[in-house]
Amino acid sequence: MKVIFLGTGTSQGVPVIACPCSVCASADARDKRLRSSILIQSEGGNIVIDTTPDFRYQMLRAQVKRLEAVVITHSHKDHIAGMDDIRAFNFFQQQPIDIYASDYSQNVIIREFSYAFADFKYPGIPELNLRTILDDPFTINGLTFIPVNVLHHKMPVLGFRFGDFTYITDANYISPEEKEKIRGSKVLVLNALRREKHISHFTLEEAIALGKELEVPKVYFTHISHQLGLHAEVDPALPEGMHLAYDGLEVEL
């Protein structure tokens, strides 16, 4: 199994529109961050976690020719806005795409993409088969996902553990009970927005502390803001076993 980071940026992406800072002006490809998403490639096919506003380009850049399912962490715009472009996979695969999401996220998806769920469906709209995520593990094409419940300020968000890999984005609190689901992972992905305190995201310091607490040997940070600093300066200063993720990074499992 392989995980590819399709995007590692926060909701505005990096560079930010009209921003003159050194990170946004950087020529380093690792400082060019689309909105946060990953692609899971296994013998069962391709699964994407979150359809960001950059979903179309992410699929083209990663040369994804087939998509088995989409798993949604939560319904904020930077995690679902690209869902309309699933219709390309509908066309070539001649079937709906399964969308795994919580009840709350499904309600937002139905509202935001109401035309896909209307009684009269205009030709060419995305065909989405909504599947509900509960607290129990669920399996997609032989790959089992364990939901990890986290909080994004007051908003419930889902992280996921599959095999020895745990992916958590948009969080600033994880309960002791949910942390136990993470323990034993070989790879952990955590959001680390910036150094300054934020109302709904882990800071870099908080994410480092959590990685140490859970004793995961390899930790990658994602959902990164331009405020965190240049990749070339921040990454080498991180503790052993911890790294900033970047768009296009591949992790073999």
XYZ file of N, CA and C in Angstrom:
759
model
N 0.839 -1.193 0.000
C 0.000 0.000 0.000
C 0.877 1.245 0.000
N 0.403 2.270 -0.688
C 1.130 3.531 -0.769
C 0.174 4.688 -0.522
N 0.649 5.671 0.237
C -0.110 6.901 0.468
C 0.618 8.048 -0.206
N -0.117 8.803 -1.019
C 0.439 9.971 -1.704
C -0.248 11.222 -1.166
N 0.533 12.190 -0.742
C -0.025 13.455 -0.273
C -0.391 14.307 -1.491
N -1.684 14.456 -1.721
C -2.167 15.256 -2.845
C -2.089 16.747 -2.548
N -2.252 17.091 -1.276
C -2.187 18.481 -0.846
C -1.844 18.528 0.624
N -1.100 19.543 1.033
C -0.649 19.652 2.430
C -0.856 21.059 2.989
N -1.634 21.865 2.284
C -1.838 23.246 2.703
C -3.116 23.431 3.496
N -3.239 24.590 4.105
C -4.446 24.935 4.831
C -5.515 25.429 3.860
N -6.593 26.004 4.387
C -7.769 26.295 3.554
C -7.488 27.272 2.417
N -6.516 28.159 2.587
C -6.188 29.116 1.525
C -5.141 28.586 0.556
N -4.509 27.479 0.928
C -3.406 26.980 0.120
C -2.176 27.855 0.293
N -1.070 27.400 -0.289
C 0.184 28.169 -0.300
C 0.758 28.086 -1.707
N 1.039 29.218 -2.370
C 0.951 30.589 -1.869
C -0.493 31.067 -1.700
N -0.651 32.017 -0.791
C -1.936 32.657 -0.573
C -2.097 33.789 -1.587
N -3.293 33.936 -2.104
C -3.557 34.988 -3.087
C -3.101 36.347 -2.547
N -2.313 37.063 -3.326
C -1.883 38.441 -3.053
C -0.907 38.581 -1.900
N -0.416 37.466 -1.328
C 0.496 37.559 -0.192
C 1.937 37.727 -0.665
N 2.668 38.717 -0.127
C 4.043 38.958 -0.551
C 5.088 38.295 0.346
N 4.695 37.441 1.291
C 5.653 36.885 2.259
C 6.662 35.961 1.573
N 7.728 35.650 2.283
C 8.808 34.846 1.710
C 8.370 33.433 1.371
N 7.440 32.879 2.148
C 6.962 31.522 1.867
C 6.133 31.500 0.590
N 5.244 32.473 0.453
C 4.406 32.521 -0.744
C 5.221 32.844 -1.997
N 6.348 33.508 -1.810
C 7.218 33.858 -2.943
C 8.290 32.801 -3.201
N 8.321 31.750 -2.377
C 9.372 30.743 -2.464
C 9.336 29.995 -3.794
N 10.533 29.686 -4.296
C 10.654 28.888 -5.514
C 10.745 27.396 -5.206
N 10.822 27.041 -3.937
C 10.912 25.649 -3.498
C 9.560 24.968 -3.725
N 9.546 23.881 -4.486
C 8.299 23.177 -4.786
C 7.615 22.681 -3.516
N 8.378 22.446 -2.456
C 7.797 21.954 -1.205
C 6.993 23.032 -0.485
N 7.146 24.285 -0.903
C 6.361 25.389 -0.342
C 5.114 25.688 -1.171
N 4.862 24.903 -2.197
C 3.645 25.049 -3.008
C 2.638 24.005 -2.524
N 1.652 24.448 -1.760
C 0.768 23.506 -1.080
C -0.686 23.669 -1.530
N -1.225 22.630 -2.167
C -2.655 22.584 -2.445
C -3.388 22.218 -1.152
N -4.713 22.280 -1.180
C -5.482 21.966 0.012
C -5.343 20.483 0.393
N -5.450 20.194 1.691
C -5.032 18.904 2.247
C -5.910 17.732 1.819
N -5.244 16.697 1.315
C -5.900 15.480 0.857
C -4.833 14.422 0.654
N -5.236 13.149 0.752
C -4.313 12.061 0.432
C -4.979 11.062 -0.505
N -4.139 10.340 -1.237
C -4.553 9.248 -2.110
C -3.975 7.962 -1.549
N -4.838 6.964 -1.342
C -4.411 5.654 -0.848
C -4.469 4.680 -2.009
N -3.331 4.109 -2.352
C -3.259 3.143 -3.436
C -2.941 1.766 -2.856
N -3.799 0.793 -3.159
C -3.587 -0.569 -2.682
C -4.042 -1.534 -3.765
N -3.962 -2.827 -3.476
C -4.404 -3.824 -4.450
C -5.885 -3.661 -4.775
N -6.658 -3.071 -3.836
C -8.082 -2.872 -4.064
C -8.415 -1.666 -4.913
N -7.419 -0.833 -5.224
C -7.653 0.345 -6.055
C -7.287 1.635 -5.357
N -7.900 2.726 -5.802
C -7.586 4.060 -5.314
C -8.699 4.620 -4.435
N -8.316 5.136 -3.281
C -9.245 5.797 -2.363
C -8.680 7.170 -2.038
N -9.522 8.181 -2.113
C -9.101 9.553 -1.780
C -9.773 9.972 -0.479
N -9.007 10.601 0.395
C -9.595 11.220 1.579
C -9.719 12.709 1.314
N -10.955 13.179 1.179
C -11.376 14.568 0.958
C -11.204 15.026 -0.492
N -12.240 15.696 -0.979
C -12.228 16.272 -2.334
C -12.114 17.790 -2.195
N -10.905 18.280 -2.223
C -10.626 19.693 -1.976
C -11.003 20.545 -3.192
N -10.935 21.880 -3.058
C -11.146 22.732 -4.232
C -10.144 22.458 -5.352
N -9.034 21.776 -5.004
C -7.994 21.449 -5.982
C -8.112 20.014 -6.497
N -9.234 19.353 -6.227
C -9.381 17.927 -6.541
C -9.080 17.607 -8.003
N -9.618 18.395 -8.916
C -9.396 18.125 -10.346
C -7.908 18.095 -10.666
N -7.194 19.139 -10.247
C -5.765 19.210 -10.548
C -4.990 18.124 -9.808
N -5.413 17.817 -8.579
C -4.741 16.764 -7.826
C -4.845 15.421 -8.541
N -6.017 15.132 -9.105
C -6.197 13.872 -9.831
C -5.358 13.852 -11.113
N -5.294 14.982 -11.785
C -4.494 15.059 -13.013
C -3.012 14.940 -12.691
N -2.569 15.630 -11.663
C -1.149 15.620 -11.306
C -0.689 14.234 -10.873
N -1.551 13.511 -10.140
C -1.209 12.174 -9.671
C -1.524 11.095 -10.707
N -2.088 11.504 -11.852
C -2.415 10.597 -12.953
C -3.334 9.460 -12.489
N -4.366 9.836 -11.747
C -5.338 8.859 -11.261
C -6.335 8.566 -12.378
N -6.414 7.342 -12.813
C -7.298 6.940 -13.916
C -8.570 6.254 -13.435
N -8.569 5.847 -12.183
C -9.741 5.163 -11.641
C -9.853 5.494 -10.160
N -11.092 5.613 -9.682
C -11.330 5.940 -8.277
C -12.384 4.991 -7.720
N -12.036 4.305 -6.642
C -12.967 3.344 -6.037
C -13.897 4.002 -5.024
N -13.392 4.970 -4.254
C -14.214 5.579 -3.202
C -13.565 6.860 -2.705
N -14.386 7.677 -2.034
C -13.930 8.885 -1.360
C -14.351 8.794 0.099
N -13.446 9.167 0.998
C -13.734 9.210 2.430
C -13.607 10.659 2.885
N -14.598 11.151 3.618
C -14.645 12.564 4.001
C -14.362 12.719 5.501
N -13.432 13.610 5.823
C -13.129 13.889 7.229
C -14.180 14.794 7.855
N -14.588 15.828 7.104
C -15.607 16.762 7.584
C -16.027 17.642 6.413
N -17.018 18.489 6.664
C -17.694 19.164 5.551
C -17.274 20.610 5.312
N -16.153 21.047 5.875
C -15.694 22.385 5.540
C -15.342 22.454 4.059
N -15.510 23.653 3.504
C -15.413 23.832 2.058
C -14.082 23.349 1.485
N -12.991 23.558 2.227
C -11.689 23.157 1.693
C -11.501 21.644 1.675
N -12.512 20.896 2.141
C -12.422 19.438 2.130
C -13.478 18.764 1.254
N -14.447 19.529 0.765
C -15.483 18.910 -0.090
C -15.740 19.660 -1.396
N -15.180 20.851 -1.569
C -15.587 21.734 -2.673
C -15.350 21.144 -4.062
N -14.421 20.196 -4.184
C -14.120 19.642 -5.499
C -14.946 18.429 -5.888
N -15.959 18.115 -5.102
C -16.701 16.870 -5.319
C -17.403 16.811 -6.672
N -17.744 17.941 -7.252
C -18.402 17.931 -8.560
C -17.557 17.232 -9.618
N -16.234 17.296 -9.490
C -15.368 16.718 -10.514
C -15.294 15.201 -10.453
N -15.972 14.596 -9.506
C -16.106 13.134 -9.497
C -16.825 12.653 -10.750
N -17.597 13.551 -11.395
C -18.367 13.145 -12.577
C -17.480 12.623 -13.702
N -16.214 13.021 -13.738
C -15.316 12.464 -14.755
C -15.117 10.965 -14.530
N -14.941 10.576 -13.264
C -14.807 9.151 -12.960
C -16.120 8.419 -13.223
N -17.260 9.062 -12.924
C -18.556 8.461 -13.250
C -18.639 8.129 -14.735
N -18.202 9.062 -15.566
C -18.307 8.897 -17.012
C -17.457 7.721 -17.492
N -16.203 7.676 -17.052
C -15.307 6.644 -17.563
C -15.534 5.285 -16.913
N -16.001 5.267 -15.674
C -16.237 4.007 -14.984
C -17.679 3.512 -15.126
N -18.552 4.424 -15.593
C -19.963 4.077 -15.807
C -20.627 3.546 -14.531
N -20.366 4.228 -13.424
C -20.989 3.848 -12.166
C -20.848 4.990 -11.164
N -21.722 5.029 -10.145
C -21.580 6.026 -9.082
C -20.318 5.756 -8.261
N -19.855 6.786 -7.575
C -18.714 6.652 -6.675
C -19.218 6.688 -5.239
N -18.769 5.739 -4.425
C -19.145 5.703 -3.017
C -18.465 6.844 -2.259
N -19.264 7.593 -1.497
C -18.766 8.684 -0.675
C -19.040 8.321 0.784
N -18.001 8.059 1.551
C -18.150 7.693 2.956
C -18.033 8.952 3.805
N -19.063 9.228 4.620
C -19.085 10.455 5.412
C -20.026 10.280 6.597
N -19.851 11.108 7.613
C -20.765 11.105 8.752
C -22.121 11.648 8.322
N -23.130 11.436 9.157
C -24.461 11.981 8.867
C -24.407 13.488 8.690
N -23.666 14.161 9.568
C -23.574 15.619 9.501
C -22.950 16.059 8.181
N -21.851 15.426 7.802
C -21.189 15.794 6.541
C -22.079 15.487 5.346
N -22.826 14.390 5.405
C -23.733 14.056 4.311
C -24.791 15.142 4.122
N -25.318 15.661 5.218
C -26.321 16.727 5.121
C -25.760 17.954 4.423
N -24.519 18.293 4.729
C -23.887 19.441 4.069
C -23.638 19.144 2.598
N -23.167 17.953 2.285
C -22.926 17.566 0.889
C -24.213 17.643 0.077
N -25.308 17.154 0.650
C -26.595 17.197 -0.050
C -27.031 18.638 -0.273
N -26.763 19.503 0.684
C -27.134 20.908 0.532
C -26.241 21.613 -0.493
N -24.933 21.384 -0.407
C -23.984 22.071 -1.290
C -24.060 21.575 -2.732
N -24.402 20.312 -2.908
C -24.475 19.719 -4.247
C -25.882 19.181 -4.482
N -26.860 20.029 -4.189
C -28.266 19.603 -4.239
C -28.674 19.049 -5.603
N -28.090 19.577 -6.680
C -28.438 19.127 -8.026
C -28.100 17.661 -8.241
N -27.133 17.134 -7.468
C -26.762 15.723 -7.608
C -27.768 14.799 -6.937
N -28.652 15.370 -6.109
C -29.605 14.562 -5.364
C -31.056 14.942 -5.684
N -31.253 15.786 -6.691
C -32.591 16.224 -7.069
C -33.370 15.078 -7.702
N -34.688 15.191 -7.646
C -35.538 14.163 -8.277
C -35.287 14.106 -9.785
N -35.169 15.308 -10.396
C -34.795 15.364 -11.805
C -33.311 15.693 -11.885
N -32.549 14.778 -12.448
C -31.103 14.951 -12.523
C -30.700 15.343 -13.934
N -30.059 16.501 -14.029
C -29.560 16.976 -15.318
C -28.444 16.053 -15.790
N -28.376 15.724 -17.073
C -27.333 14.826 -17.579
C -25.928 15.361 -17.277
N -25.049 14.470 -16.851
C -23.656 14.835 -16.624
C -23.322 15.260 -15.216
N -24.300 15.274 -14.309
C -24.012 15.652 -12.935
C -23.271 14.514 -12.228
N -22.578 14.818 -11.116
C -21.886 13.739 -10.396
C -22.869 12.725 -9.817
N -22.491 11.467 -9.889
C -23.294 10.389 -9.329
C -22.607 9.917 -8.050
N -23.241 10.237 -6.924
C -22.637 10.018 -5.622
C -23.475 9.037 -4.811
N -22.851 8.004 -4.335
C -23.524 7.007 -3.509
C -23.080 7.226 -2.064
N -23.910 7.907 -1.261
C -23.542 8.241 0.110
C -23.606 7.021 1.016
N -22.525 6.828 1.771
C -22.459 5.734 2.737
C -22.092 6.319 4.102
N -22.801 5.915 5.125
C -22.674 6.543 6.434
C -21.547 5.931 7.258
N -20.689 6.805 7.792
C -19.646 6.390 8.727
C -20.209 6.494 10.142
N -20.176 5.382 10.863
C -20.542 5.367 12.273
C -19.253 5.230 13.093
N -19.342 4.823 14.340
C -18.140 4.659 15.155
C -17.398 3.364 14.842
N -18.076 2.435 14.188
C -17.474 1.134 13.926
C -16.524 1.188 12.732
N -15.514 0.321 12.714
C -14.654 0.215 11.531
C -15.472 -0.165 10.298
N -15.005 0.267 9.141
C -15.657 -0.089 7.883
C -14.587 -0.452 6.872
N -14.993 -1.223 5.875
C -14.031 -1.747 4.912
C -14.374 -1.291 3.503
N -13.355 -0.841 2.775
C -13.493 -0.468 1.372
C -12.505 -1.304 0.572
N -13.027 -2.161 -0.269
C -12.175 -2.998 -1.130
C -11.058 -3.693 -0.364
N -11.407 -4.252 0.782
C -10.451 -5.028 1.553
C -9.615 -4.228 2.535
N -9.719 -2.896 2.508
C -8.943 -2.041 3.412
C -9.867 -1.538 4.524
N -9.505 -1.840 5.770
C -10.346 -1.475 6.910
C -9.935 -0.120 7.480
N -10.934 0.737 7.661
C -10.744 2.068 8.233
C -11.329 2.104 9.643
N -10.547 2.598 10.594
C -11.017 2.807 11.960
C -11.231 4.305 12.152
N -12.469 4.773 12.353
C -12.697 6.200 12.569
C -12.081 6.660 13.896
N -11.435 7.815 13.860
C -10.874 8.446 15.053
C -11.586 9.785 15.223
N -12.333 9.927 16.294
C -13.115 11.138 16.521
C -12.255 12.214 17.170
N -12.162 13.368 16.519
C -11.386 14.495 17.028
C -12.253 15.745 16.995
N -11.765 16.807 17.615
C -12.493 18.072 17.602
C -11.691 19.150 16.890
N -12.389 19.894 16.056
C -11.867 21.047 15.313
C -12.567 22.258 15.938
N -12.017 22.764 17.053
C -12.713 23.665 17.970
C -13.926 22.917 18.513
N -15.135 23.256 18.124
C -16.320 22.549 18.610
C -16.912 21.608 17.564
N -16.278 21.524 16.399
C -16.825 20.717 15.311
C -16.244 19.305 15.338
N -17.088 18.273 15.365
C -16.580 16.905 15.264
C -15.985 16.649 13.881
N -14.797 16.086 13.858
C -14.095 15.748 12.623
C -13.615 14.311 12.751
N -13.537 13.615 11.618
C -13.061 12.242 11.618
C -11.629 12.154 11.112
N -10.800 11.484 11.899
C -9.526 11.003 11.402
C -9.698 9.529 11.095
N -8.689 8.928 10.492
C -8.821 7.516 10.115
C -7.503 6.781 10.304
N -7.621 5.585 10.864
C -6.481 4.670 10.889
C -6.776 3.515 9.949
N -5.848 3.221 9.073
C -5.947 2.045 8.207
C -4.587 1.362 8.233
N -4.599 0.117 8.697
C -3.338 -0.582 8.916
C -2.523 0.141 9.976
N -1.274 0.412 9.673
C -0.383 1.096 10.612
C -0.271 2.591 10.330
N -1.193 3.131 9.558
C -1.161 4.532 9.135
C -2.371 5.253 9.711
N -2.156 6.389 10.388
C -3.251 7.196 10.920
C -3.170 8.605 10.341
N -4.314 9.087 9.852
C -4.393 10.392 9.193
C -5.379 11.278 9.947
N -4.891 12.400 10.469
C -5.739 13.339 11.202
C -5.451 14.746 10.717
N -6.490 15.415 10.281
C -6.365 16.796 9.851
C -7.490 17.610 10.484
N -7.292 18.911 10.605
C -8.297 19.810 11.189
C -8.694 19.372 12.597
N -7.743 19.399 13.498
C -8.017 19.018 14.878
C -7.221 19.895 15.831
N -7.775 20.094 17.014
C -6.991 20.703 18.096
C -7.253 20.015 19.426
N -8.015 18.888 19.378
C -8.220 18.103 20.592
C -8.536 16.662 20.206
N -7.886 15.730 20.899
C -8.168 14.303 20.746
C -8.298 13.729 22.147
N -9.407 13.081 22.428
C -9.651 12.546 23.761
C -8.723 11.371 24.054
N -8.518 11.065 25.338
C -7.679 9.905 25.680
C -8.178 8.609 25.047
N -9.502 8.435 24.981
C -10.055 7.208 24.401
C -9.702 7.098 22.920
N -9.788 8.214 22.196
C -9.496 8.186 20.762
C -7.994 8.054 20.511
N -7.171 8.565 21.421
C -5.722 8.423 21.274
C -5.317 6.950 21.284
N -6.081 6.137 22.021
C -5.758 4.715 22.083
C -5.914 4.037 20.727
N -6.780 4.577 19.879
C -6.942 4.026 18.532
C -5.693 4.281 17.675
N -4.965 5.334 18.033
C -3.778 5.728 17.255
C -2.544 4.952 17.681
N -2.466 4.635 18.975
C -1.267 3.975 19.508
C -0.953 2.700 18.726
N 0.321 2.510 18.475
C 0.748 1.350 17.706
C 0.900 1.631 16.224
N 0.457 2.808 15.786
C 0.659 3.176 14.383
C 2.152 3.338 14.108
N 2.541 3.028 12.887
C 3.930 3.255 12.474
C 4.112 4.620 11.829
N 3.005 5.148 11.269
C 3.020 6.477 10.646
C 1.803 7.249 11.133
N 2.018 8.489 11.553
C 0.939 9.369 11.980
C 1.045 10.682 11.226
N -0.072 11.125 10.671
C -0.146 12.437 10.008
C -1.023 13.336 10.868
N -0.504 14.505 11.224
C -1.214 15.464 12.067
C -1.189 16.843 11.431
N -2.247 17.604 11.647
C -2.225 18.993 11.201
C -1.342 19.824 12.125
N -0.591 20.732 11.523
C 0.274 21.654 12.271
C 0.241 22.984 11.539
N -0.729 23.797 11.867
C -1.045 24.986 11.082
C 0.070 26.027 11.066
N 0.555 26.371 12.270
C 1.535 27.447 12.414
C 2.137 27.340 13.811
N 2.971 28.301 14.187
C 3.558 28.281 15.527
C 2.648 28.954 16.547
N 1.913 29.985 16.124
C 1.051 30.724 17.034
C -0.209 29.922 17.350
N -0.752 30.137 18.538
C -1.961 29.453 18.975
C -3.109 29.724 18.010
N -3.937 28.699 17.777
C -5.084 28.836 16.887
C -6.302 28.209 17.550
N -7.471 28.744 17.252
C -8.693 28.297 17.914
C -9.090 26.870 17.566
N -8.695 26.381 16.387
C -9.218 25.082 15.946
C -8.181 24.141 15.332
N -6.916 24.514 15.359
C -5.861 23.665 14.804
C -4.725 23.500 15.799
N -4.068 22.336 15.745
C -2.836 22.165 16.497
C -1.773 23.126 15.974
N -1.002 23.696 16.880
C 0.198 24.420 16.487
C 1.291 23.381 16.209
N 2.405 23.824 15.660
C 3.506 22.904 15.420
C 3.979 22.299 16.732
N 4.111 23.106 17.760
C 4.571 22.619 19.055
C 3.603 21.584 19.633
N 2.302 21.854 19.523
C 1.306 20.912 20.035
C 1.327 19.601 19.259
N 1.500 19.687 17.948
C 1.545 18.475 17.123
C 2.790 17.643 17.444
N 3.923 18.312 17.650
C 5.147 17.598 18.033
C 4.946 16.877 19.360
N 4.352 17.585 20.325
C 4.128 16.989 21.643
C 3.218 15.767 21.557
N 2.191 15.839 20.709
C 1.266 14.720 20.568
C 1.955 13.530 19.915
N 2.773 13.799 18.909
C 3.515 12.719 18.270
C 4.428 12.003 19.245
N 5.078 12.777 20.133
C 5.945 12.179 21.149
C 5.129 11.383 22.165
N 3.988 11.952 22.581
C 3.137 11.280 23.561
C 2.679 9.916 23.061
N 2.314 9.838 21.783
C 1.784 8.602 21.222
C 2.881 7.648 20.761
N 4.133 8.108 20.799
C 5.301 7.276 20.500
C 5.223 6.622 19.127
N 4.756 7.399 18.152
C 4.713 6.914 16.776
C 6.077 7.189 16.137
N 6.721 6.184 15.541
C 8.092 6.371 15.039
C 8.234 7.350 13.885
N 7.199 7.475 13.063
C 7.274 8.398 11.916
C 6.045 9.300 11.936
N 6.287 10.608 12.031
C 5.197 11.589 12.092
C 5.389 12.614 10.983
N 4.308 12.858 10.230
C 4.318 13.891 9.201
C 3.282 14.953 9.565
N 3.635 16.208 9.324
C 2.717 17.308 9.602
C 2.137 17.836 8.295
N 0.841 18.141 8.324
C 0.129 18.607 7.138
C -0.800 19.749 7.502
N -1.632 20.187 6.533
C -2.547 21.324 6.726
C -1.752 22.540 7.203
N -0.710 22.846 6.466
C 0.304 23.829 6.855
C 0.003 25.197 6.255
N 0.114 26.217 7.074
C -0.094 27.599 6.646
C 1.228 28.226 6.204
N 1.126 29.259 5.387
C 2.330 30.014 5.022
C 2.975 30.661 6.239
N 2.219 30.783 7.321
C 2.736 31.388 8.543
C 3.727 30.493 9.282
N 3.769 29.203 8.919
C 4.680 28.290 9.613
C 6.133 28.550 9.238
N 6.374 28.972 8.009
C 7.739 29.236 7.574
C 8.144 28.374 6.401
N 9.353 28.601 5.928
C 9.875 27.881 4.769
C 10.154 26.420 5.110
N 9.778 25.534 4.208
C 10.011 24.106 4.412
C 11.485 23.828 4.682
N 12.356 24.458 3.924
C 13.796 24.204 4.035
C 14.364 24.626 5.378
N 13.684 25.519 6.077
C 14.152 25.965 7.387
C 13.463 25.229 8.532
N 12.183 24.922 8.368
C 11.418 24.298 9.447
C 11.713 22.805 9.557
N 11.735 22.104 8.432
C 11.858 20.649 8.456
C 13.138 20.154 9.125
N 14.319 20.722 8.825
C 15.544 20.208 9.447
C 15.597 20.400 10.959
N 14.812 21.325 11.486
C 14.830 21.610 12.917
C 13.870 20.741 13.718
N 13.097 19.894 13.046
C 12.122 19.051 13.732
C 12.805 17.882 14.438
N 12.170 17.344 15.477
C 12.736 16.187 16.184
C 12.906 14.991 15.250
N 13.756 14.080 15.656
C 14.016 12.876 14.856
C 12.714 12.115 14.608
N 12.523 11.688 13.375
C 11.335 10.929 13.010
C 10.148 11.779 12.627
N 10.299 13.112 12.696
C 9.199 14.006 12.364
C 9.580 14.878 11.173
N 8.615 15.087 10.271
C 8.872 15.855 9.055
C 7.632 16.639 8.642
N 7.852 17.718 7.922
C 6.754 18.378 7.232
C 6.428 17.552 5.994
N 5.164 17.235 5.809
C 4.760 16.619 4.551
C 4.793 17.685 3.461
N 4.782 17.258 2.219
C 4.736 18.190 1.094
C 3.971 17.517 -0.036
N 3.434 18.323 -0.921
C 2.634 17.802 -2.027
C 3.484 16.849 -2.880
N 2.931 15.674 -3.130
C 3.633 14.679 -3.930
C 4.431 13.678 -3.116
N 4.570 13.908 -1.813
C 5.285 12.964 -0.962
C 4.589 11.605 -0.987
N 5.373 10.537 -1.153
C 4.832 9.183 -1.168
C 5.373 8.396 0.030
N 4.473 7.706 0.712
C 4.845 6.888 1.870
C 4.432 5.446 1.585
N 5.407 4.556 1.547
C 5.139 3.136 1.304
C 4.845 2.449 2.622
N 3.850 1.570 2.611
C 3.468 0.834 3.825
C 3.480 -0.665 3.527
